[in-house]
Amino acid sequence: MYLTCRSRAALLSLLVCAGLAGNPHSVRAQDAAQRQIQQLTGQNFTQEEILARLQQSGLSRDEVRTRLTGLGYDPTIADAYFDRLEGKSDQLTRNDDFLAALAQMGVLGSQDAGQLFDSLAVLGTDTDSLPPGVFDAAEPDSAITVFGRSVFAGVTSQFQPVTAAPVDPGYILGPGDQVQLILTGDVELAYNLGVTRDGLIVIPNVGQMSVNGLTLDGLRDALFARLGNVYSGVRRGADATTRFHVSLGQLRTNQVFLVGEVTTPGAYQLSAASTVFNALYNAGGPGPGGSMRSVQLNRGGSLEKEVDLYDYLISGNTSDDVRLEQGDLVFVPFAGPQVTIEGLVRRPAI
């Protein structure tokens, strides 16, 4: 039998305090089982060894906090250890929850929690004699999982949008974006123009101009008229003596919401270049009961798009991966009917 992270901590405590203490096996067997429990929870490591293992893992504070949240722990329990690593504090109190989480992440080199039960069986410990309710939170760890969920399981920056890359002409401008305007020819000028909350940019010697809701192509068309009123050389055609180039500098961030059967639901601050897939990667994808076939994007109170993740996972079709806007809500409903396929097939899965 294999345990979730929360049930593991409760079970290990009960094993030490109740189950093993009342078992009629020898003290020697109890000590061996207890050493096994300590190994699985990292309790046999000194504070210095734990700090060294944490530093060697290469995980940042934010990465560990994200993993703790995904495992169901309070992410703040990592702060004391990172404060010590960064020299911000000289005090450090052992936190058994954090050690158990590090063991589950593999930072302390522990094996699967199922090893505990195998070891207890070898030692002759009768797990049936443990107090009632010990296994209530336990759930089986089957090799058969929902197809495609593992793609979203790893939290990594590789799935973040590349904010330094050029955006496509269909990108819609909004407050917080930065517009770069360069004029060459009769004049040589360069401006970094921030889009205000009212959706305006202010061009020196030209005046303010509303850009909210415009695409880059739409902005170029509007600039021909506005710049042409001030710089006579700006005009369409080969006879233009002043040319301009417009692009985007820093991109704004949008707040989007992921709710429903999501691994880590909540509000996320994402780059304006982010898409539905980027948001799902940030949230860990659909949860165990979430649908992979009908992810819904709601915008302005109505359904904007319904995304079938299997089109992306099986055939690489990203046509449904639309860009998110401020206030968008991504909803993952419960999965519909499911079928398990196993045996001599290439992809045993649900």
mmCIF file of C-alpha atoms in Angstrom:
data_model
loop_
_atom_site.group_PDB
_atom_site.id
_atom_site.type_symbol
_atom_site.label_atom_id
_atom_site.label_comp_id
_atom_site.label_asym_id
_atom_site.label_seq_id
_atom_site.Cartn_x
_atom_site.Cartn_y
_atom_site.Cartn_z
ATOM 1 C CA MET A 1 0.000 0.000 0.000
ATOM 2 C CA TYR A 2 1.264 3.495 -0.845
ATOM 3 C CA LEU A 3 0.463 6.788 0.825
ATOM 4 C CA THR A 4 -0.257 10.381 -0.031
ATOM 5 C CA CYS A 5 2.081 12.942 1.562
ATOM 6 C CA ARG A 6 -0.433 13.982 4.226
ATOM 7 C CA SER A 7 -1.351 10.428 5.255
ATOM 8 C CA ARG A 8 2.339 9.490 5.366
ATOM 9 C CA ALA A 9 3.154 11.941 8.181
ATOM 10 C CA ALA A 10 0.218 10.780 10.284
ATOM 11 C CA LEU A 11 0.987 7.125 9.617
ATOM 12 C CA LEU A 12 4.677 7.397 10.488
ATOM 13 C CA SER A 13 3.824 9.065 13.771
ATOM 14 C CA LEU A 14 1.292 6.398 14.620
ATOM 15 C CA LEU A 15 3.686 3.622 13.659
ATOM 16 C CA VAL A 16 6.301 4.887 16.069
ATOM 17 C CA CYS A 17 3.999 5.896 18.922
ATOM 18 C CA ALA A 18 1.322 3.209 18.780
ATOM 19 C CA GLY A 19 1.647 0.431 16.240
ATOM 20 C CA LEU A 20 5.214 -0.653 16.938
ATOM 21 C CA ALA A 21 5.029 -0.020 20.672
ATOM 22 C CA GLY A 22 2.141 -2.432 21.065
ATOM 23 C CA ASN A 23 3.412 -5.073 18.662
ATOM 24 C CA PRO A 24 4.619 -8.315 20.260
ATOM 25 C CA HIS A 25 7.784 -8.467 18.147
ATOM 26 C CA SER A 26 11.235 -8.034 19.540
ATOM 27 C CA VAL A 27 12.743 -4.655 20.431
ATOM 28 C CA ARG A 28 15.364 -5.319 17.803
ATOM 29 C CA ALA A 29 12.751 -5.552 15.051
ATOM 30 C CA GLN A 30 11.088 -2.391 16.345
ATOM 31 C CA ASP A 31 14.390 -0.517 16.263
ATOM 32 C CA ALA A 32 15.041 -1.634 12.676
ATOM 33 C CA ALA A 33 11.568 -0.529 11.611
ATOM 34 C CA GLN A 34 12.003 2.787 13.360
ATOM 35 C CA ARG A 35 15.325 3.348 11.573
ATOM 36 C CA GLN A 36 13.512 2.646 8.296
ATOM 37 C CA ILE A 37 10.848 5.215 9.191
ATOM 38 C CA GLN A 38 13.508 7.778 10.043
ATOM 39 C CA GLN A 39 15.265 7.162 6.738
ATOM 40 C CA LEU A 40 12.070 7.713 4.775
ATOM 41 C CA THR A 41 11.321 10.981 6.573
ATOM 42 C CA GLY A 42 14.878 12.308 6.684
ATOM 43 C CA GLN A 43 14.976 12.189 10.474
ATOM 44 C CA ASN A 44 18.329 10.406 10.498
ATOM 45 C CA PHE A 45 20.035 13.444 8.902
ATOM 46 C CA THR A 46 21.647 16.223 10.907
ATOM 47 C CA GLN A 47 20.648 19.826 10.252
ATOM 48 C CA GLU A 48 23.945 20.415 8.424
ATOM 49 C CA GLU A 49 23.413 17.369 6.210
ATOM 50 C CA ILE A 50 19.892 18.505 5.371
ATOM 51 C CA LEU A 51 21.134 21.990 4.423
ATOM 52 C CA ALA A 52 23.903 20.455 2.297
ATOM 53 C CA ARG A 53 21.454 18.159 0.480
ATOM 54 C CA LEU A 54 19.091 21.077 -0.117
ATOM 55 C CA GLN A 55 21.912 23.195 -1.552
ATOM 56 C CA GLN A 56 23.173 20.329 -3.736
ATOM 57 C CA SER A 57 19.689 19.816 -5.185
ATOM 58 C CA GLY A 58 19.953 23.175 -6.996
ATOM 59 C CA LEU A 59 16.318 23.955 -6.157
ATOM 60 C CA SER A 60 15.495 27.586 -5.490
ATOM 61 C CA ARG A 61 13.272 28.785 -2.664
ATOM 62 C CA ASP A 62 10.383 29.424 -5.094
ATOM 63 C CA GLU A 63 10.747 25.992 -6.700
ATOM 64 C CA VAL A 64 10.649 24.242 -3.333
ATOM 65 C CA ARG A 65 7.663 26.324 -2.205
ATOM 66 C CA THR A 66 5.835 25.416 -5.422
ATOM 67 C CA ARG A 67 6.517 21.725 -4.892
ATOM 68 C CA LEU A 68 5.397 21.921 -1.266
ATOM 69 C CA THR A 69 2.131 23.478 -2.361
ATOM 70 C CA GLY A 70 1.622 20.724 -4.925
ATOM 71 C CA LEU A 71 2.262 18.082 -2.245
ATOM 72 C CA GLY A 72 -0.240 19.662 0.116
ATOM 73 C CA TYR A 73 2.212 21.238 2.588
ATOM 74 C CA ASP A 74 2.424 24.811 3.852
ATOM 75 C CA PRO A 75 5.038 26.383 1.509
ATOM 76 C CA THR A 76 6.345 28.690 4.260
ATOM 77 C CA ILE A 77 7.967 25.761 6.101
ATOM 78 C CA ALA A 78 10.874 26.001 3.631
ATOM 79 C CA ASP A 79 11.728 29.602 4.503
ATOM 80 C CA ALA A 80 13.683 28.890 7.704
ATOM 81 C CA TYR A 81 16.030 26.511 5.868
ATOM 82 C CA PHE A 82 16.614 28.879 2.949
ATOM 83 C CA ASP A 83 17.110 31.807 5.338
ATOM 84 C CA ARG A 84 19.870 29.766 6.982
ATOM 85 C CA LEU A 85 21.409 28.894 3.591
ATOM 86 C CA GLU A 86 21.356 32.535 2.532
ATOM 87 C CA GLY A 87 22.872 33.729 5.808
ATOM 88 C CA LYS A 88 19.762 35.638 6.862
ATOM 89 C CA SER A 89 19.354 33.678 10.095
ATOM 90 C CA ASP A 90 21.493 31.719 12.526
ATOM 91 C CA GLN A 91 18.562 29.886 14.102
ATOM 92 C CA LEU A 92 17.069 26.707 12.651
ATOM 93 C CA THR A 93 14.493 24.422 14.230
ATOM 94 C CA ARG A 94 13.898 20.959 12.800
ATOM 95 C CA ASN A 95 10.580 20.713 10.943
ATOM 96 C CA ASP A 96 9.460 17.115 10.459
ATOM 97 C CA ASP A 97 6.877 18.061 7.816
ATOM 98 C CA PHE A 98 9.606 19.712 5.738
ATOM 99 C CA LEU A 99 11.902 16.699 6.115
ATOM 100 C CA ALA A 100 9.122 14.334 5.029
ATOM 101 C CA ALA A 101 8.437 16.557 2.014
ATOM 102 C CA LEU A 102 12.143 16.651 1.069
ATOM 103 C CA ALA A 103 12.245 12.865 1.292
ATOM 104 C CA GLN A 104 9.233 12.636 -1.023
ATOM 105 C CA MET A 105 10.898 15.039 -3.493
ATOM 106 C CA GLY A 106 13.979 12.823 -3.513
ATOM 107 C CA VAL A 107 16.234 15.546 -2.074
ATOM 108 C CA LEU A 108 17.207 13.293 0.826
ATOM 109 C CA GLY A 109 17.652 10.261 -1.414
ATOM 110 C CA SER A 110 14.691 8.359 0.008
ATOM 111 C CA GLN A 111 12.841 5.688 -1.895
ATOM 112 C CA ASP A 112 9.118 5.302 -2.419
ATOM 113 C CA ALA A 113 6.924 5.312 0.657
ATOM 114 C CA GLY A 114 5.835 1.792 -0.264
ATOM 115 C CA GLN A 115 9.315 0.644 0.769
ATOM 116 C CA LEU A 116 8.272 1.300 4.368
ATOM 117 C CA PHE A 117 5.519 -1.288 4.232
ATOM 118 C CA ASP A 118 7.748 -3.785 2.435
ATOM 119 C CA SER A 119 10.389 -3.349 5.150
ATOM 120 C CA LEU A 120 7.845 -3.687 7.936
ATOM 121 C CA ALA A 121 6.565 -6.900 6.356
ATOM 122 C CA VAL A 122 10.104 -8.312 6.159
ATOM 123 C CA LEU A 123 10.629 -7.405 9.820
ATOM 124 C CA GLY A 124 7.452 -9.254 10.713
ATOM 125 C CA THR A 125 5.477 -6.184 11.766
ATOM 126 C CA ASP A 126 1.751 -6.888 11.554
ATOM 127 C CA THR A 127 0.268 -3.767 9.955
ATOM 128 C CA ASP A 128 -3.250 -5.126 10.581
ATOM 129 C CA SER A 129 -2.639 -4.589 14.300
ATOM 130 C CA LEU A 130 -2.154 -0.858 13.858
ATOM 131 C CA PRO A 131 -4.837 1.493 15.251
ATOM 132 C CA PRO A 132 -8.049 1.941 13.202
ATOM 133 C CA GLY A 133 -8.025 4.820 10.719
ATOM 134 C CA VAL A 134 -4.294 4.671 9.939
ATOM 135 C CA PHE A 135 -4.928 3.751 6.317
ATOM 136 C CA ASP A 136 -8.057 5.856 5.772
ATOM 137 C CA ALA A 137 -6.175 8.542 3.831
ATOM 138 C CA ALA A 138 -4.099 6.033 1.890
ATOM 139 C CA GLU A 139 -4.648 5.548 -1.808
ATOM 140 C CA PRO A 140 -3.191 2.964 -4.190
ATOM 141 C CA ASP A 141 -0.313 3.963 -6.435
ATOM 142 C CA SER A 142 -1.218 2.314 -9.705
ATOM 143 C CA ALA A 143 0.951 2.308 -12.786
ATOM 144 C CA ILE A 144 -2.179 3.051 -14.806
ATOM 145 C CA THR A 145 -2.793 6.803 -14.815
ATOM 146 C CA VAL A 146 -4.822 9.241 -16.880
ATOM 147 C CA PHE A 147 -3.089 9.646 -20.219
ATOM 148 C CA GLY A 148 -1.428 13.036 -20.605
ATOM 149 C CA ARG A 149 -1.533 14.197 -16.981
ATOM 150 C CA SER A 150 2.180 13.555 -16.490
ATOM 151 C CA VAL A 151 2.991 16.196 -19.128
ATOM 152 C CA PHE A 152 1.814 18.891 -16.715
ATOM 153 C CA ALA A 153 3.256 17.292 -13.573
ATOM 154 C CA GLY A 154 6.724 18.897 -13.659
ATOM 155 C CA VAL A 155 6.862 22.562 -12.646
ATOM 156 C CA THR A 156 9.580 24.095 -14.798
ATOM 157 C CA SER A 157 10.400 27.408 -16.436
ATOM 158 C CA GLN A 158 10.721 25.656 -19.815
ATOM 159 C CA PHE A 159 7.010 26.117 -20.407
ATOM 160 C CA GLN A 160 7.008 29.838 -19.653
ATOM 161 C CA PRO A 161 6.425 32.081 -22.682
ATOM 162 C CA VAL A 162 9.581 33.673 -24.088
ATOM 163 C CA THR A 163 8.946 37.341 -23.316
ATOM 164 C CA ALA A 164 12.068 38.538 -25.175
ATOM 165 C CA ALA A 165 10.949 37.028 -28.496
ATOM 166 C CA PRO A 166 8.965 39.053 -31.071
ATOM 167 C CA VAL A 167 5.204 38.810 -30.701
ATOM 168 C CA ASP A 168 2.946 38.065 -33.627
ATOM 169 C CA PRO A 169 1.140 40.900 -35.478
ATOM 170 C CA GLY A 170 -2.140 39.880 -33.833
ATOM 171 C CA TYR A 171 -0.952 40.787 -30.325
ATOM 172 C CA ILE A 172 -3.411 43.221 -28.748
ATOM 173 C CA LEU A 173 -1.958 46.212 -26.916
ATOM 174 C CA GLY A 174 -3.069 47.172 -23.440
ATOM 175 C CA PRO A 175 -2.097 49.104 -20.282
ATOM 176 C CA GLY A 176 1.358 48.113 -19.046
ATOM 177 C CA ASP A 177 2.863 47.361 -22.458
ATOM 178 C CA GLN A 178 5.860 49.303 -23.715
ATOM 179 C CA VAL A 179 5.932 50.491 -27.338
ATOM 180 C CA GLN A 180 9.288 51.162 -28.999
ATOM 181 C CA LEU A 181 9.132 53.743 -31.802
ATOM 182 C CA ILE A 182 12.138 54.520 -34.024
ATOM 183 C CA LEU A 183 12.204 57.154 -36.793
ATOM 184 C CA THR A 184 15.001 57.322 -39.365
ATOM 185 C CA GLY A 185 15.686 59.461 -42.422
ATOM 186 C CA ASP A 186 15.044 63.194 -42.198
ATOM 187 C CA VAL A 187 15.023 62.771 -38.417
ATOM 188 C CA GLU A 188 16.729 60.232 -36.165
ATOM 189 C CA LEU A 189 14.614 59.606 -33.058
ATOM 190 C CA ALA A 190 13.907 56.698 -30.711
ATOM 191 C CA TYR A 191 11.251 56.508 -27.984
ATOM 192 C CA ASN A 192 10.146 53.985 -25.353
ATOM 193 C CA LEU A 193 6.463 54.734 -24.828
ATOM 194 C CA GLY A 194 4.531 53.150 -21.982
ATOM 195 C CA VAL A 195 0.837 52.456 -22.431
ATOM 196 C CA THR A 196 -1.043 54.218 -19.616
ATOM 197 C CA ARG A 197 -3.990 52.811 -17.683
ATOM 198 C CA ASP A 198 -6.245 54.731 -20.054
ATOM 199 C CA GLY A 199 -4.686 52.935 -23.015
ATOM 200 C CA LEU A 200 -2.752 55.963 -24.283
ATOM 201 C CA ILE A 201 0.802 56.585 -25.434
ATOM 202 C CA VAL A 202 2.318 60.066 -25.539
ATOM 203 C CA ILE A 203 4.675 60.717 -28.474
ATOM 204 C CA PRO A 204 6.918 63.781 -28.069
ATOM 205 C CA ASN A 205 6.031 66.572 -30.550
ATOM 206 C CA VAL A 206 3.040 64.512 -31.749
ATOM 207 C CA GLY A 207 0.773 64.198 -28.737
ATOM 208 C CA GLN A 208 -1.241 61.460 -27.099
ATOM 209 C CA MET A 209 -2.678 58.579 -29.050
ATOM 210 C CA SER A 210 -5.086 55.836 -27.993
ATOM 211 C CA VAL A 211 -3.690 52.345 -28.637
ATOM 212 C CA ASN A 212 -5.807 50.201 -26.311
ATOM 213 C CA GLY A 213 -7.200 47.216 -28.202
ATOM 214 C CA LEU A 214 -5.045 47.836 -31.290
ATOM 215 C CA THR A 215 -2.879 45.113 -32.794
ATOM 216 C CA LEU A 216 0.666 45.924 -33.932
ATOM 217 C CA ASP A 217 -0.559 46.099 -37.539
ATOM 218 C CA GLY A 218 -3.381 48.420 -36.491
ATOM 219 C CA LEU A 219 -0.909 50.602 -34.608
ATOM 220 C CA ARG A 220 1.330 50.918 -37.685
ATOM 221 C CA ASP A 221 -1.635 52.051 -39.802
ATOM 222 C CA ALA A 222 -2.636 54.638 -37.184
ATOM 223 C CA LEU A 223 0.932 55.950 -36.885
ATOM 224 C CA PHE A 224 1.157 56.756 -40.599
ATOM 225 C CA ALA A 225 -1.584 59.353 -40.170
ATOM 226 C CA ARG A 226 -0.448 60.763 -36.798
ATOM 227 C CA LEU A 227 3.280 60.971 -37.596
ATOM 228 C CA GLY A 228 2.592 62.260 -41.117
ATOM 229 C CA ASN A 229 0.915 65.358 -39.636
ATOM 230 C CA VAL A 230 4.200 66.340 -37.945
ATOM 231 C CA TYR A 231 6.911 64.771 -40.118
ATOM 232 C CA SER A 232 6.213 65.429 -43.781
ATOM 233 C CA GLY A 233 8.597 62.701 -44.850
ATOM 234 C CA VAL A 234 6.418 59.988 -43.266
ATOM 235 C CA ARG A 235 4.182 58.584 -45.979
ATOM 236 C CA ARG A 236 3.405 55.319 -47.673
ATOM 237 C CA GLY A 237 5.381 54.401 -50.761
ATOM 238 C CA ALA A 238 8.954 54.415 -52.036
ATOM 239 C CA ASP A 239 9.212 58.217 -51.979
ATOM 240 C CA ALA A 240 9.052 58.423 -48.173
ATOM 241 C CA THR A 241 12.055 60.297 -46.741
ATOM 242 C CA THR A 242 11.296 59.410 -43.125
ATOM 243 C CA ARG A 243 10.527 55.874 -42.079
ATOM 244 C CA PHE A 244 9.453 54.500 -38.742
ATOM 245 C CA HIS A 245 9.673 51.123 -37.032
ATOM 246 C CA VAL A 246 7.384 50.108 -34.175
ATOM 247 C CA SER A 247 7.755 47.079 -31.912
ATOM 248 C CA LEU A 248 7.052 45.970 -28.377
ATOM 249 C CA GLY A 249 9.495 46.228 -25.493
ATOM 250 C CA GLN A 250 8.379 45.052 -22.072
ATOM 251 C CA LEU A 251 5.100 43.153 -22.023
ATOM 252 C CA ARG A 252 2.394 43.661 -19.417
ATOM 253 C CA THR A 253 1.202 40.956 -17.019
ATOM 254 C CA ASN A 254 -2.378 39.730 -16.853
ATOM 255 C CA GLN A 255 -4.200 38.229 -13.898
ATOM 256 C CA VAL A 256 -6.009 35.054 -14.938
ATOM 257 C CA PHE A 257 -7.921 32.543 -12.857
ATOM 258 C CA LEU A 258 -7.710 28.749 -12.966
ATOM 259 C CA VAL A 259 -10.557 26.986 -11.177
ATOM 260 C CA GLY A 260 -12.361 23.669 -11.132
ATOM 261 C CA GLU A 261 -10.521 20.347 -11.145
ATOM 262 C CA VAL A 262 -7.067 21.934 -11.437
ATOM 263 C CA THR A 263 -4.054 20.601 -9.535
ATOM 264 C CA THR A 264 -3.316 24.043 -8.035
ATOM 265 C CA PRO A 265 -6.287 26.371 -8.587
ATOM 266 C CA GLY A 266 -5.993 30.091 -7.963
ATOM 267 C CA ALA A 267 -5.204 33.482 -9.479
ATOM 268 C CA TYR A 268 -2.003 33.708 -11.535
ATOM 269 C CA GLN A 269 -0.009 36.698 -12.775
ATOM 270 C CA LEU A 270 1.112 35.698 -16.269
ATOM 271 C CA SER A 271 2.853 37.451 -19.132
ATOM 272 C CA ALA A 272 0.507 38.868 -21.732
ATOM 273 C CA ALA A 273 2.100 36.443 -24.204
ATOM 274 C CA SER A 274 0.798 33.472 -22.159
ATOM 275 C CA THR A 275 -1.725 31.034 -23.583
ATOM 276 C CA VAL A 276 -4.136 28.491 -22.134
ATOM 277 C CA PHE A 277 -1.402 25.819 -22.186
ATOM 278 C CA ASN A 278 1.063 28.121 -20.365
ATOM 279 C CA ALA A 279 -1.546 28.702 -17.645
ATOM 280 C CA LEU A 280 -2.206 24.965 -17.261
ATOM 281 C CA TYR A 281 1.525 24.230 -16.977
ATOM 282 C CA ASN A 282 1.762 26.834 -14.194
ATOM 283 C CA ALA A 283 -1.152 25.239 -12.324
ATOM 284 C CA GLY A 284 0.039 21.630 -12.727
ATOM 285 C CA GLY A 285 -2.619 20.745 -15.302
ATOM 286 C CA PRO A 286 -5.971 19.051 -14.685
ATOM 287 C CA GLY A 287 -6.228 17.231 -11.361
ATOM 288 C CA PRO A 288 -6.992 13.510 -10.920
ATOM 289 C CA GLY A 289 -10.697 14.074 -11.543
ATOM 290 C CA GLY A 290 -10.302 16.816 -14.159
ATOM 291 C CA SER A 291 -11.214 16.590 -17.826
ATOM 292 C CA MET A 292 -8.489 16.465 -20.466
ATOM 293 C CA ARG A 293 -11.050 16.799 -23.249
ATOM 294 C CA SER A 294 -13.023 19.908 -22.375
ATOM 295 C CA VAL A 295 -10.961 22.725 -20.800
ATOM 296 C CA GLN A 296 -13.074 25.879 -20.966
ATOM 297 C CA LEU A 297 -11.829 29.437 -21.446
ATOM 298 C CA ASN A 298 -14.348 31.988 -20.201
ATOM 299 C CA ARG A 299 -13.963 35.658 -21.097
ATOM 300 C CA GLY A 300 -16.304 38.409 -20.012
ATOM 301 C CA GLY A 301 -18.774 35.938 -18.505
ATOM 302 C CA SER A 302 -19.212 33.800 -21.612
ATOM 303 C CA LEU A 303 -17.501 30.760 -23.098
ATOM 304 C CA GLU A 304 -14.736 31.913 -25.435
ATOM 305 C CA LYS A 305 -13.084 28.582 -26.306
ATOM 306 C CA GLU A 306 -13.266 24.891 -25.448
ATOM 307 C CA VAL A 307 -9.882 23.170 -25.604
ATOM 308 C CA ASP A 308 -9.297 19.455 -26.170
ATOM 309 C CA LEU A 309 -5.841 18.747 -24.723
ATOM 310 C CA TYR A 310 -5.573 15.430 -26.577
ATOM 311 C CA ASP A 311 -5.449 17.272 -29.920
ATOM 312 C CA TYR A 312 -2.252 18.846 -28.590
ATOM 313 C CA LEU A 313 -0.794 15.789 -26.832
ATOM 314 C CA ILE A 314 -1.449 13.254 -29.593
ATOM 315 C CA SER A 315 -1.167 15.207 -32.839
ATOM 316 C CA GLY A 316 0.645 18.398 -31.762
ATOM 317 C CA ASN A 317 -2.284 20.575 -32.837
ATOM 318 C CA THR A 318 -2.052 23.946 -31.033
ATOM 319 C CA SER A 319 -4.831 25.729 -32.913
ATOM 320 C CA ASP A 320 -6.967 25.831 -29.736
ATOM 321 C CA ASP A 321 -4.144 27.342 -27.662
ATOM 322 C CA VAL A 322 -5.391 30.928 -27.616
ATOM 323 C CA ARG A 323 -3.670 33.833 -25.899
ATOM 324 C CA LEU A 324 -5.083 34.864 -22.536
ATOM 325 C CA GLU A 325 -6.315 38.335 -21.644
ATOM 326 C CA GLN A 326 -6.765 40.222 -18.374
ATOM 327 C CA GLY A 327 -9.456 38.614 -16.193
ATOM 328 C CA ASP A 328 -9.792 35.407 -18.234
ATOM 329 C CA LEU A 329 -11.020 32.340 -16.361
ATOM 330 C CA VAL A 330 -9.837 28.835 -17.262
ATOM 331 C CA PHE A 331 -12.236 26.193 -15.936
ATOM 332 C CA VAL A 332 -11.467 22.473 -15.834
ATOM 333 C CA PRO A 333 -14.693 20.464 -15.314
ATOM 334 C CA PHE A 334 -14.983 16.932 -13.991
ATOM 335 C CA ALA A 335 -13.931 14.242 -16.450
ATOM 336 C CA GLY A 336 -16.625 12.388 -18.343
ATOM 337 C CA PRO A 337 -16.784 8.596 -18.798
ATOM 338 C CA GLN A 338 -13.317 7.007 -18.701
ATOM 339 C CA VAL A 339 -11.902 3.725 -20.012
ATOM 340 C CA THR A 340 -8.782 1.943 -18.757
ATOM 341 C CA ILE A 341 -6.674 0.171 -21.391
ATOM 342 C CA GLU A 342 -3.874 -2.066 -20.164
ATOM 343 C CA GLY A 343 -1.950 -5.146 -21.148
ATOM 344 C CA LEU A 344 0.154 -5.545 -24.298
ATOM 345 C CA VAL A 345 -0.460 -2.038 -25.654
ATOM 346 C CA ARG A 346 1.988 0.803 -26.308
ATOM 347 C CA ARG A 347 0.337 3.200 -23.872
ATOM 348 C CA PRO A 348 -1.410 1.539 -20.940
ATOM 349 C CA ALA A 349 -3.473 4.365 -19.479
ATOM 350 C CA ILE A 350 -6.864 5.672 -18.513
#
